Coordinates of C-alpha atoms and ligand atoms in Angstrom, one line a residue:
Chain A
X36 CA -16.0 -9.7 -1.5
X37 CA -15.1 -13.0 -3.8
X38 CA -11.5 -13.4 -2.0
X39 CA -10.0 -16.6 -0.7
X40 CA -10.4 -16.4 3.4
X41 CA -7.2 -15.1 5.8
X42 CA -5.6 -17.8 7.4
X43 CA -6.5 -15.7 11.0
X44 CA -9.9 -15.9 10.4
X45 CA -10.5 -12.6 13.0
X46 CA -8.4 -10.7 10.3
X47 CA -11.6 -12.0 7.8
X48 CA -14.1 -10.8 10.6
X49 CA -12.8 -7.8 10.6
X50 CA -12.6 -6.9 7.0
X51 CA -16.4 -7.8 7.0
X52 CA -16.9 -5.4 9.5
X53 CA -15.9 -2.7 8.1
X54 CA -17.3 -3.3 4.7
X55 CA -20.7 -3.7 7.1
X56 CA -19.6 -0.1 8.2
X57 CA -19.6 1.3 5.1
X58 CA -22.8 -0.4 4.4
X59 CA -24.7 0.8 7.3
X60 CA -23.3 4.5 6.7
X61 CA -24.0 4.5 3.1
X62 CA -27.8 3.5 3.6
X63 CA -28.1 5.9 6.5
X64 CA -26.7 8.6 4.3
X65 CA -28.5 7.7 1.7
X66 CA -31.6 7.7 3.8
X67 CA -31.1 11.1 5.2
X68 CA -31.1 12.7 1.5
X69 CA -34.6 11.1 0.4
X70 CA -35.8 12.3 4.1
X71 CA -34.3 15.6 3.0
X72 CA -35.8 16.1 -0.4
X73 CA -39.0 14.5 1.1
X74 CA -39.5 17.5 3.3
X75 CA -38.5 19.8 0.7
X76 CA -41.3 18.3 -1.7
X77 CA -43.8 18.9 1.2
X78 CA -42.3 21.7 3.2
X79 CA -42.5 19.4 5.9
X80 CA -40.5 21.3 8.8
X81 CA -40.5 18.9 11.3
X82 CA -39.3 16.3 9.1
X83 CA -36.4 18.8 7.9
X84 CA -35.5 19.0 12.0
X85 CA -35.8 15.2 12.3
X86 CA -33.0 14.8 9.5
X87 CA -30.9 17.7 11.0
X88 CA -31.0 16.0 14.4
X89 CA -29.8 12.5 12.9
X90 CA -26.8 14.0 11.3
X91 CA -25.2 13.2 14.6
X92 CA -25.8 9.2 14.3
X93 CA -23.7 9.1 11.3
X94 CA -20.8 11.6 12.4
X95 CA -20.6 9.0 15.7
X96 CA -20.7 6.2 13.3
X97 CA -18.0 7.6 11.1
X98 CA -16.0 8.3 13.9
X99 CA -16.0 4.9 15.1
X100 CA -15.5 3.7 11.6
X101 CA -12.6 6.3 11.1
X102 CA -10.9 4.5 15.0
X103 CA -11.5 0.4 13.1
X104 CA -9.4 1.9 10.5
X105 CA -6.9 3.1 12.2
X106 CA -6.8 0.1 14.5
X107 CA -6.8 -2.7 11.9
X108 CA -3.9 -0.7 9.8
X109 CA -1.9 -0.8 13.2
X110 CA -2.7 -4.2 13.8
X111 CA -2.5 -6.3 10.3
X112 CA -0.5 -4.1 8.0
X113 CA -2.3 -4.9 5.2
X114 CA -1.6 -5.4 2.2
X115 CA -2.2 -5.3 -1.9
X116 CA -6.1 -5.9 -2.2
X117 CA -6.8 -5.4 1.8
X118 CA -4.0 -2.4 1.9
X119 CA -6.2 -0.8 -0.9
X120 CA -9.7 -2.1 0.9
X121 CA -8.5 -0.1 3.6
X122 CA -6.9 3.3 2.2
X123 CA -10.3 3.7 0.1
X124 CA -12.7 2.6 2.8
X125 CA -10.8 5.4 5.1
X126 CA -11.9 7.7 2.0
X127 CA -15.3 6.6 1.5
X128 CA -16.0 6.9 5.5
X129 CA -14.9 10.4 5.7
X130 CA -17.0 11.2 1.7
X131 CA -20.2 9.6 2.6
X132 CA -19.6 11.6 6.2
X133 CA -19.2 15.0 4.5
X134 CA -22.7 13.5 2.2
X135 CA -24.5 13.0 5.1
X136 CA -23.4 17.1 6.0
X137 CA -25.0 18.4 2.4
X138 CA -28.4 16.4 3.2
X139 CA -28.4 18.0 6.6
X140 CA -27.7 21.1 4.7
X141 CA -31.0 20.5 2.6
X142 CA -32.8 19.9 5.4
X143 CA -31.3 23.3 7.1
X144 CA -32.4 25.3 4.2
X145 CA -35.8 23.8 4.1
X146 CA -36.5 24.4 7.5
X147 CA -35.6 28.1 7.4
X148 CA -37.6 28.7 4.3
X149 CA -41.0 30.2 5.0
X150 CA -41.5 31.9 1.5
X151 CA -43.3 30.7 -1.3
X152 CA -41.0 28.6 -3.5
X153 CA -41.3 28.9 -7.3
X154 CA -42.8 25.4 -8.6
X155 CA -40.4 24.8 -11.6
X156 CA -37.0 24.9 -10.1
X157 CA -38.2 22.7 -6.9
X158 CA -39.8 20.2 -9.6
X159 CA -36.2 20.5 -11.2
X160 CA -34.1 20.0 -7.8
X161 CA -36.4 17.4 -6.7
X162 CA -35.9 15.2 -10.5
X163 CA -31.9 16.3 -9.9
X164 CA -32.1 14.8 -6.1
X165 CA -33.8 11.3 -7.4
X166 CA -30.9 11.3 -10.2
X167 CA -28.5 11.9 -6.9
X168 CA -30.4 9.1 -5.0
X169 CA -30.1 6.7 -7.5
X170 CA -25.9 7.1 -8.0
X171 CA -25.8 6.8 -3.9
X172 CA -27.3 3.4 -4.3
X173 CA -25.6 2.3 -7.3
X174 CA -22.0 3.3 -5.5
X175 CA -22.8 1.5 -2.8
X176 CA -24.1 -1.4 -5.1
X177 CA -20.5 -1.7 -6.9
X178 CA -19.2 -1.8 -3.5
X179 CA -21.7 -5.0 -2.4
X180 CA -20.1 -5.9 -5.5
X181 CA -16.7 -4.9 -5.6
X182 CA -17.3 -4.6 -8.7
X183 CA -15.0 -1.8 -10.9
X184 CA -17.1 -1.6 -13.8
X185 CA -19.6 -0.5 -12.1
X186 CA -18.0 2.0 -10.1
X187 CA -17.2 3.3 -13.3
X188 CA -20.7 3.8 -14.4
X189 CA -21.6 5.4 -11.6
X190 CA -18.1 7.9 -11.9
X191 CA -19.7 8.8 -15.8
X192 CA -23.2 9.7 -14.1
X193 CA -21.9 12.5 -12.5
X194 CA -21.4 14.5 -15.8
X195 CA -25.0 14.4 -16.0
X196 CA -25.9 15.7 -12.4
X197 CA -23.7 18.6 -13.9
X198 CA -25.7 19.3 -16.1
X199 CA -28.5 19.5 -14.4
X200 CA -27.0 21.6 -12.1
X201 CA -26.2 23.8 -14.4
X202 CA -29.8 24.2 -16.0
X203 CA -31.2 24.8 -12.5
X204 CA -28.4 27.4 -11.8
X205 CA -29.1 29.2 -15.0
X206 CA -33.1 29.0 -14.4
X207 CA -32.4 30.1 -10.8
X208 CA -30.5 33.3 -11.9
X209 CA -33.2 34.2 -14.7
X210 CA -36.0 34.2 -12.2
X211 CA -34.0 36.7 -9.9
X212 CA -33.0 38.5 -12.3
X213 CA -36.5 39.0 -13.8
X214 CA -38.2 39.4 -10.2
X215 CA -36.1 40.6 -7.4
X216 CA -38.8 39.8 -4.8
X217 CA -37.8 36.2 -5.0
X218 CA -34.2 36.3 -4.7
X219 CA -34.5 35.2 -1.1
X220 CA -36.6 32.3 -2.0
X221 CA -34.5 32.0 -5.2
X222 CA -31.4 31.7 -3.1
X223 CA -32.0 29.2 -1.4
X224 CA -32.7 27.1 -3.5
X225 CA -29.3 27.9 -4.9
X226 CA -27.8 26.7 -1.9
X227 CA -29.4 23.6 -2.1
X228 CA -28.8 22.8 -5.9
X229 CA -25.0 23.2 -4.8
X230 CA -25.4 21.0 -2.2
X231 CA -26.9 18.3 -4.1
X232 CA -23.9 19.0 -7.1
X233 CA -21.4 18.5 -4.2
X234 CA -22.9 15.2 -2.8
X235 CA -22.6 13.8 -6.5
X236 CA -18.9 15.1 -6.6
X237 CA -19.0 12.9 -3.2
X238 CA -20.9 9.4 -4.9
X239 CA -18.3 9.9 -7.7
X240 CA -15.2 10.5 -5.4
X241 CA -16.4 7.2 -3.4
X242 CA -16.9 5.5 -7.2
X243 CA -13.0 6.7 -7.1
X244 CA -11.8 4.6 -4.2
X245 CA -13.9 1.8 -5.2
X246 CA -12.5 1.5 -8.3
X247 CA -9.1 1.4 -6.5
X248 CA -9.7 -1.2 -4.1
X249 CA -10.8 -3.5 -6.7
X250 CA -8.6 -2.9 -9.4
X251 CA -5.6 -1.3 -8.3
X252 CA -5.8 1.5 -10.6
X253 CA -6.4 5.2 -10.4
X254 CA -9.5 6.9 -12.0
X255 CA -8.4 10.2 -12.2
X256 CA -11.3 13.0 -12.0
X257 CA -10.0 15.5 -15.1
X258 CA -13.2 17.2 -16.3
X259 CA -13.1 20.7 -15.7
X260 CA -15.1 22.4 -13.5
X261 CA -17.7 23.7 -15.5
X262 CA -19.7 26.0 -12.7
X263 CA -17.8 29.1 -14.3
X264 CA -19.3 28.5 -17.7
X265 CA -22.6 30.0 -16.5
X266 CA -21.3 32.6 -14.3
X267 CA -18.7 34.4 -16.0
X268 CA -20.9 35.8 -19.0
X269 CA -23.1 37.0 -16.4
X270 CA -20.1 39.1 -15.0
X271 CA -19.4 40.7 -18.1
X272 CA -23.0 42.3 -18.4
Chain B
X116 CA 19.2 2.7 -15.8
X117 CA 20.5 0.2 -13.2
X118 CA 23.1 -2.0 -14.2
X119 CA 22.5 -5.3 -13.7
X120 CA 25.0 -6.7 -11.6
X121 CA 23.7 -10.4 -11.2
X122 CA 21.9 -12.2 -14.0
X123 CA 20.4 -15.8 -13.2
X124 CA 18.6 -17.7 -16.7
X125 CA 17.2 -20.9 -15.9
X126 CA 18.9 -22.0 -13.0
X127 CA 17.3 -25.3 -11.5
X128 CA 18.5 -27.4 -8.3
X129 CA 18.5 -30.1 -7.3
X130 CA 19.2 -32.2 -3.8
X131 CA 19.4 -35.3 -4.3
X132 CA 16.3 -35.9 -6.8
X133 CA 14.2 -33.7 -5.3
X134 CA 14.2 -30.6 -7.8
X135 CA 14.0 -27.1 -5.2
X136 CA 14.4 -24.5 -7.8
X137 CA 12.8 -24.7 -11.5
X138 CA 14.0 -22.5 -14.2
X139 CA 14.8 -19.4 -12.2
X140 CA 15.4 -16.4 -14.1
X141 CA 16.1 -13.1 -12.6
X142 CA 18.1 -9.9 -13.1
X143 CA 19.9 -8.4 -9.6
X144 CA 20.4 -4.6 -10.3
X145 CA 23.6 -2.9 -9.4
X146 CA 22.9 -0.8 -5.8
X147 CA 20.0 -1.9 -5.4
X148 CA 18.0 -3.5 -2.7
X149 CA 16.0 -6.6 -4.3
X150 CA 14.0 -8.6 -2.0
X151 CA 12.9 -12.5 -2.6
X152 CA 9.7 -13.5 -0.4
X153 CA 8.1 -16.4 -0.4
X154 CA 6.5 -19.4 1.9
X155 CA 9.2 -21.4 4.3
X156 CA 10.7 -24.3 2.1
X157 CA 10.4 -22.4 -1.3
X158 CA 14.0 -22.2 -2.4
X159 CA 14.6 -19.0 -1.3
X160 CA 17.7 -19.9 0.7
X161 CA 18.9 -22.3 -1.9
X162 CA 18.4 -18.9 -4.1
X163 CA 20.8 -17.1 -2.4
X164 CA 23.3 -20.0 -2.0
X165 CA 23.2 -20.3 -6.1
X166 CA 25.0 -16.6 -6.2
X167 CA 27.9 -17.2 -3.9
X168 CA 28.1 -20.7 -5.2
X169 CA 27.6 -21.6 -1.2
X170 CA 25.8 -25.1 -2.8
X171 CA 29.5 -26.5 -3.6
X172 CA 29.5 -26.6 -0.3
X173 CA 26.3 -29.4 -0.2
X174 CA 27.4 -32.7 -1.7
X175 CA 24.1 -33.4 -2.8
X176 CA 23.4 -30.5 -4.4
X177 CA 23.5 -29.8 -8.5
X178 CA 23.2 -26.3 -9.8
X179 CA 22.4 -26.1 -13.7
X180 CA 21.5 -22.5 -15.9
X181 CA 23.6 -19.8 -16.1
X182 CA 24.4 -16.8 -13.4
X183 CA 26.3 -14.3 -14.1
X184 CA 27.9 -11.9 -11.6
X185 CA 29.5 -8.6 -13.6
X186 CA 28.7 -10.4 -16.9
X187 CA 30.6 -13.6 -15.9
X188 CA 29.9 -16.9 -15.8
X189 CA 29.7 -18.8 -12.4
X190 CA 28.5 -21.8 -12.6
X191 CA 31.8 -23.3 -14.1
X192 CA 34.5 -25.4 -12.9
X193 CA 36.9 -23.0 -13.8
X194 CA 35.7 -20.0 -11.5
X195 CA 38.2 -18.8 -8.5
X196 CA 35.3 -19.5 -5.9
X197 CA 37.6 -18.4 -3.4
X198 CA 37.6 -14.4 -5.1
X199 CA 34.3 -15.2 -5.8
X200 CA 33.4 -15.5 -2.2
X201 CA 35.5 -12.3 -1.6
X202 CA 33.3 -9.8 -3.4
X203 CA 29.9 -11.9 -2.2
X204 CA 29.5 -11.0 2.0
X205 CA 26.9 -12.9 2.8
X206 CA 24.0 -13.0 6.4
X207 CA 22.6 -15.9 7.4
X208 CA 19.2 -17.1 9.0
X209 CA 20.8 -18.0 11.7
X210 CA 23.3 -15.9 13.5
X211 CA 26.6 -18.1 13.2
X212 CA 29.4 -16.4 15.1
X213 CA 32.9 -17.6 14.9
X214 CA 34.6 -19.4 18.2
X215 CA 36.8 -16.5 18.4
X216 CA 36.3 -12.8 20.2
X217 CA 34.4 -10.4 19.1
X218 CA 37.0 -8.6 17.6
X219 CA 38.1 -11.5 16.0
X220 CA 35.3 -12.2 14.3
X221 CA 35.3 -9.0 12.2
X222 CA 38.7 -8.7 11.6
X223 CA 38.8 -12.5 10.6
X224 CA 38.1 -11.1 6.7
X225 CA 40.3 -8.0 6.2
X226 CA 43.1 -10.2 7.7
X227 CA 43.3 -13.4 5.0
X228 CA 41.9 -11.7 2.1
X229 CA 44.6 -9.0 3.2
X230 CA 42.9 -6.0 3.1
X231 CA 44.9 -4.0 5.7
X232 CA 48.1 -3.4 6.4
X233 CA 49.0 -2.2 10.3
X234 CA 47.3 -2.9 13.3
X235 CA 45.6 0.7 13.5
X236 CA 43.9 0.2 10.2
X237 CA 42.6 -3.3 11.2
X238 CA 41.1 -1.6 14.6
X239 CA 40.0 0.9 12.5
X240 CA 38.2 -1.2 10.1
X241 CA 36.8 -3.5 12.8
X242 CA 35.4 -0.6 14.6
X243 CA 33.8 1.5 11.9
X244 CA 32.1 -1.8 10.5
X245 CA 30.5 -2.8 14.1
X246 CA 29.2 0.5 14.4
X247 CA 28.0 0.8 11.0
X248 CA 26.2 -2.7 11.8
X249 CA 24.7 -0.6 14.8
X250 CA 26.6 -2.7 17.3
X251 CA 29.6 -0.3 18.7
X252 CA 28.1 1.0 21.9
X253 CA 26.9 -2.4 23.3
X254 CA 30.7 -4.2 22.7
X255 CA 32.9 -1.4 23.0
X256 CA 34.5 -2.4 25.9
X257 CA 34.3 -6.5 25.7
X258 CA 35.8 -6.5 22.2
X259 CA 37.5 -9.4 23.4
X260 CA 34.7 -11.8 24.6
X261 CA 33.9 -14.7 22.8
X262 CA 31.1 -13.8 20.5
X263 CA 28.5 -16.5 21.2
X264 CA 28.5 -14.7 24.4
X265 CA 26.5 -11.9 22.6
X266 CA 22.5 -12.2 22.6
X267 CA 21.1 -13.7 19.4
X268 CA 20.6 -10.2 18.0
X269 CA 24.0 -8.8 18.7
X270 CA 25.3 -12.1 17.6
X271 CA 23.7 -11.1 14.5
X272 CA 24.5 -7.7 14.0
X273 CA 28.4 -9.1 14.4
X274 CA 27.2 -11.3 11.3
X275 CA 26.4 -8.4 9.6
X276 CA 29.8 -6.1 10.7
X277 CA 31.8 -9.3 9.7
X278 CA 30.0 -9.4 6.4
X279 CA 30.8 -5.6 5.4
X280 CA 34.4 -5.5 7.3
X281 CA 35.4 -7.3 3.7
X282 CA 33.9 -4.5 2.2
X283 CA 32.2 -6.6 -0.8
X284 CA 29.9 -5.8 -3.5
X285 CA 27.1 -8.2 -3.0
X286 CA 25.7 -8.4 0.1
X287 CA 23.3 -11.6 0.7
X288 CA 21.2 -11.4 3.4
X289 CA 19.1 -14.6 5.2
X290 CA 16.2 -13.0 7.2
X291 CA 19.0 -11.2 8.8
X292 CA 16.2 -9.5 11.1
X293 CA 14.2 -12.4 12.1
X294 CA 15.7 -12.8 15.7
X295 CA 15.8 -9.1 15.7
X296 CA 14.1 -6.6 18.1
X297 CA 12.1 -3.7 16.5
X298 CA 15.0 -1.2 17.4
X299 CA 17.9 -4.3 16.0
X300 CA 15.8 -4.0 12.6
X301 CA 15.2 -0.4 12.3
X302 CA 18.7 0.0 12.8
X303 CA 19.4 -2.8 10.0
X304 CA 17.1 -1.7 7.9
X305 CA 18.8 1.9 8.2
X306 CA 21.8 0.2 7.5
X307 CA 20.8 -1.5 4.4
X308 CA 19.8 1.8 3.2
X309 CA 22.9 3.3 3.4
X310 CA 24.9 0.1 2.0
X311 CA 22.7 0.2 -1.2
X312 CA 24.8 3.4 -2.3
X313 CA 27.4 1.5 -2.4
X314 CA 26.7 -2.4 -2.8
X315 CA 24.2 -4.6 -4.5
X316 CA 21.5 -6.2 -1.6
X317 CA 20.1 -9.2 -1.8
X318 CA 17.4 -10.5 1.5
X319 CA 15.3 -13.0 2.4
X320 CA 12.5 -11.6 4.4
X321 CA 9.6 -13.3 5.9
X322 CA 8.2 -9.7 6.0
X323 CA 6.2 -8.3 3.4
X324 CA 6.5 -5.3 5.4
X325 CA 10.3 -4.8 5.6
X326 CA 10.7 -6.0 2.1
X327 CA 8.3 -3.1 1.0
X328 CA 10.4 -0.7 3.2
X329 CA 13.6 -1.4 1.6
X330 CA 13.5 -3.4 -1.2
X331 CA 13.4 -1.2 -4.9
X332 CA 12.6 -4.6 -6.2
X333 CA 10.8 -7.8 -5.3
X334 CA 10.7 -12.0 -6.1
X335 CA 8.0 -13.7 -5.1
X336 CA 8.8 -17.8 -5.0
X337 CA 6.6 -20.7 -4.5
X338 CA 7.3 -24.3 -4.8
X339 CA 10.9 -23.6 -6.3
X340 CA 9.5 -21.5 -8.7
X341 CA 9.9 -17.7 -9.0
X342 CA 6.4 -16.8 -9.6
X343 CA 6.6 -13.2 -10.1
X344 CA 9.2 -10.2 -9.9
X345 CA 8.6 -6.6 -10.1
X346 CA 9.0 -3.0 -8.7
X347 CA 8.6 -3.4 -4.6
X348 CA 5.9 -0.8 -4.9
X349 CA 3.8 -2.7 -7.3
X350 CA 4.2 -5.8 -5.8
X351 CA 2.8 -4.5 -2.1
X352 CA -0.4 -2.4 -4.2
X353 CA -1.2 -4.1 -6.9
X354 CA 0.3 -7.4 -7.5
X355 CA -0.6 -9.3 -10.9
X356 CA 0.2 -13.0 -10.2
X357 CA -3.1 -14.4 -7.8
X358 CA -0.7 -16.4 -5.3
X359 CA 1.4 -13.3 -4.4
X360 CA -2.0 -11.7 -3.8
X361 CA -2.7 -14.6 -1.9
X362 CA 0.4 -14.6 0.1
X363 CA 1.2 -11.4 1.1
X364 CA -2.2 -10.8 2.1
X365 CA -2.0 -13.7 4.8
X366 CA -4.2 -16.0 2.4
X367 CA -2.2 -18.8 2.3
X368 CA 0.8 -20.1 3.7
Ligands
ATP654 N1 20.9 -29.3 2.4 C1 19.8 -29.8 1.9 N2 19.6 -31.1 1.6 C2 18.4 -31.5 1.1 N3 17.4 -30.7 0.8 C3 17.5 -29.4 1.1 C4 18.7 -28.9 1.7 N4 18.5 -27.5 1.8 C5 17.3 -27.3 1.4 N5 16.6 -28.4 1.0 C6 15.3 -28.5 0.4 O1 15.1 -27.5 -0.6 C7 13.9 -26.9 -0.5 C8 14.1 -25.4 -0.4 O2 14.8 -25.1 0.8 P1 15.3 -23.6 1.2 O3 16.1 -23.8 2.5 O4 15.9 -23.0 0.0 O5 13.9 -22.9 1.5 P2 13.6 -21.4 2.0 O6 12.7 -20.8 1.1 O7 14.9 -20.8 2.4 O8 12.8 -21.8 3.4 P3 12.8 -21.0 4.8 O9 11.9 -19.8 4.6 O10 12.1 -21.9 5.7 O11 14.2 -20.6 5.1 C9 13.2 -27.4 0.7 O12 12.3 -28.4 0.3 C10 14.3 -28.1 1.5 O13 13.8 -29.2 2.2
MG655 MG1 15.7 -20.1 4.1

């Protein structure tokens, strides 16, 4: 962070602590997605279990994190730039926690599957999980950073990831429609397209409280949930 | 809309040569709390001692600019200091009881700016402001001991009862807390709340803290200079001038 130094200089050690925190959850997060996908691609079940069992490193990590937090509130009372460091970095611990849960939930799914999967929506998840991969490490690039532009960028990615959810839900609900054998498989793989939508909901909430921190502004999420557009004209059939 | 009650433009002073405020311009809303922070040796004090015109007081001190209280010019030979002082209470930094009781002390103010009448209403006055200063149940029965026999804290509070016994409309307050316990300041900072109904608060607080719980508005000084003023809130989130930043964060001292 490109601040002056605290006069208490353990105040300063501290502070770089818990941005190494967020760090060290972010990439392990980040890491447990590409496993994730990764066994996915190559229906690699004991990969899949591998991931599931690591979810508990980063739930012990945020709960340590989630204790700092609490401690150095108590202890410094920060505040302006290290009051907002602090309120978003209590955010991002408990977002890039709940991440961390929709990998595992990948992993879940792929471990349970034992069907044949249908090769053009797992192509499509798999580009839409790189896309996902990419915004993790650019969020936690602005926050290297600190850096509100391009937390920004990384909030306006999201729209895209919408979209491709969207295409992948509407292609997932053709093919069951058209053959009812797959809807388990089918499924699925619904499951995990959600899951991957929610952990970019996730990159751009942390983009959020990035963007706070640094700037003292709000960025407001306003776009409307678009999820409904594909399946309310199916309703009316 | 708040009314401004105390309007300074420009106001510089000096001791001597040395120059401790430069060109300070700030507006003092009506019934509301406004807090002035800043590092030790900024002015602050000297701030405060501008509005009550406590600087006559200093031989070697000369206050130029303007500062009005209720649209009126103070800085003026012609001003009735003495009715200034009246409607100005004012808390130091350090505790300064009178040589005289504790009752004494309060009632000191209602009796020579004549404010009461009989005996029952001065008791009456004397008690309602100790216990509004959260000081009642410790003195009640030794309202006639000296009051440097009180701890610095109560010595303060008494301060603080003697200030509001006059029943002014400014109140300046000097780090009234700063010898305080935790349980002393809550109960002054609860008190402060319920004075801004009805009077116009000025303090000095080392405490970003206490300023942000109950200040509606906040100076920053440095060097003599007030360097930035705003809502309390923004100030404590989002500040816009680098050495507040600086300061309140414990960056620089
Ligand atoms: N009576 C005085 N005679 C000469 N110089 C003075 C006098 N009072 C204050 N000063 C000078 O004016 C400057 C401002 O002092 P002031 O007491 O207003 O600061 P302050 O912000 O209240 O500091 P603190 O937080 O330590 O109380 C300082 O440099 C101080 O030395
Ligand atoms: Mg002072």
């Amino acid at each position: 962070m490109e601040q002056d130094k605290h006069i208490v200089k353990s105040y300063d050690d501290e502070m770089k602590e818990i941005n190494n925190n967020i760090l060290d959850i972010g990439s392990l997060v980040e890491n447990q997605l590409k496993r994730a996908l990764n066994a996915l691609k190559n229906q690699d079940t004991a990969l899949a279990e591998k991931v599931i069992e690591d979810d508990n490193i980063i739930d012990e990590k945020f709960r340590q994190l989630d204790q700092n937090l609490v401690l150095i509130l108590g202890k410094r009372q920060p505040m302006a730039m290290d009051l907002r460091t602090i309120f978003s970095a209590i955010k991002m611990n408990k977002d890039l926690e709940r991440l961390g849960d929709h990998a595992t939930n990948i992993a879940k799914r792929t471990s349970m599957i034992d069907l044949v999967l249908p090769e053009k929506p797992v192509r499509d998840i798999l580009r839409m999980g790189e896309h996902v991969q990419i915004m993790i490490g650019k969020v936690i690039q602005s926050f290297v950073n600190f850096s509100a532009e391009e937390a920004k960028a990384v909030w306006n990615m999201d729209e895209e990831i919408d979209d491709e959810y969207l295409g992948i839900l509407r292609q997932l609900l053709t093919y069951m429609m058209e053959e009812p054998k797959r809807i388990s498989a089918c499924t699925n793989l619904l499951y995990m397209v959600k899951d991957l939508e929610r952990v970019g909901d996730y990159v751009q909430n942390i983009a959020e409280d990035i963007y706070y921190a640094v700037s003292g502004e709000p960025l407001y999420n306003d776009t409307p949930d678009r999820q409904w557009e594909v399946i309310k004209p199916l309703k009316k059939k | 809309m708040s009314n401004i009650k105390v309007s300074t433009k420009n106001v510089n002073v000096h001791y001597g040569t040395k120059q401790a405020l430069h060109q300070v311009t700030l507006d003092i809303n009506e019934k509301e709390v406004t807090a002035l922070i800043g590092p030790s040796g900024c002015g602050k004090s000297t701030f405060l001692r501008c509005i009550n015109r406590m600087n006559d007081l200093i031989d070697i001190c000369k206050v130029d600019g303007s500062i009005t209280v209720d649209n009126e010019e103070i800085i003026s030979d012609e001003v009735d200091v003495v009715s200034l002082r009246s409607k100005i209470g004012m808390v130091f930094q350090k505790p300064n009881p009178f040589p005289k009781s504790i009752f004494d002390n309060v009632a000191y103010g209602p009796t020579i700016h004549g404010i009461v009448d009989t005996k029952s209403d001065l008791q009456e006055i004397v008690h309602s402001s100790l216990k509004r200063a959260g000081l009642l149940k410790e003195v009640k029965d030794r309202l006639h001991e000296p009051g440097t026999s009180l701890s610095g804290g109560q010595q303060q509070r008494l301060c603080i009862a003697r200030a509001i016994a006059v029943n002014p409309d400014i109140i300046l307050m000097d780090e009234p807390c700063s010898a305080l316990d935790p349980i002393a300041t809550a109960t002054i900072e609860e008190l402060i709340d319920e004075l801004k109904n009805k009077y116009t608060i000025v303090i000095v607080t080392h405490s970003m803290q206490q300023a942000a719980r109950v200040s509606q508005r906040t100076g920053f000084f440095h060097l003599g200079e007030l360097v930035e003023t705003g809502e309390t809130q923004k100030i404590f989130t989002n500040p816009d001038n680098e050495k507040t930043q600086g300061y309140i964060t414990g960056r620089f001292g």
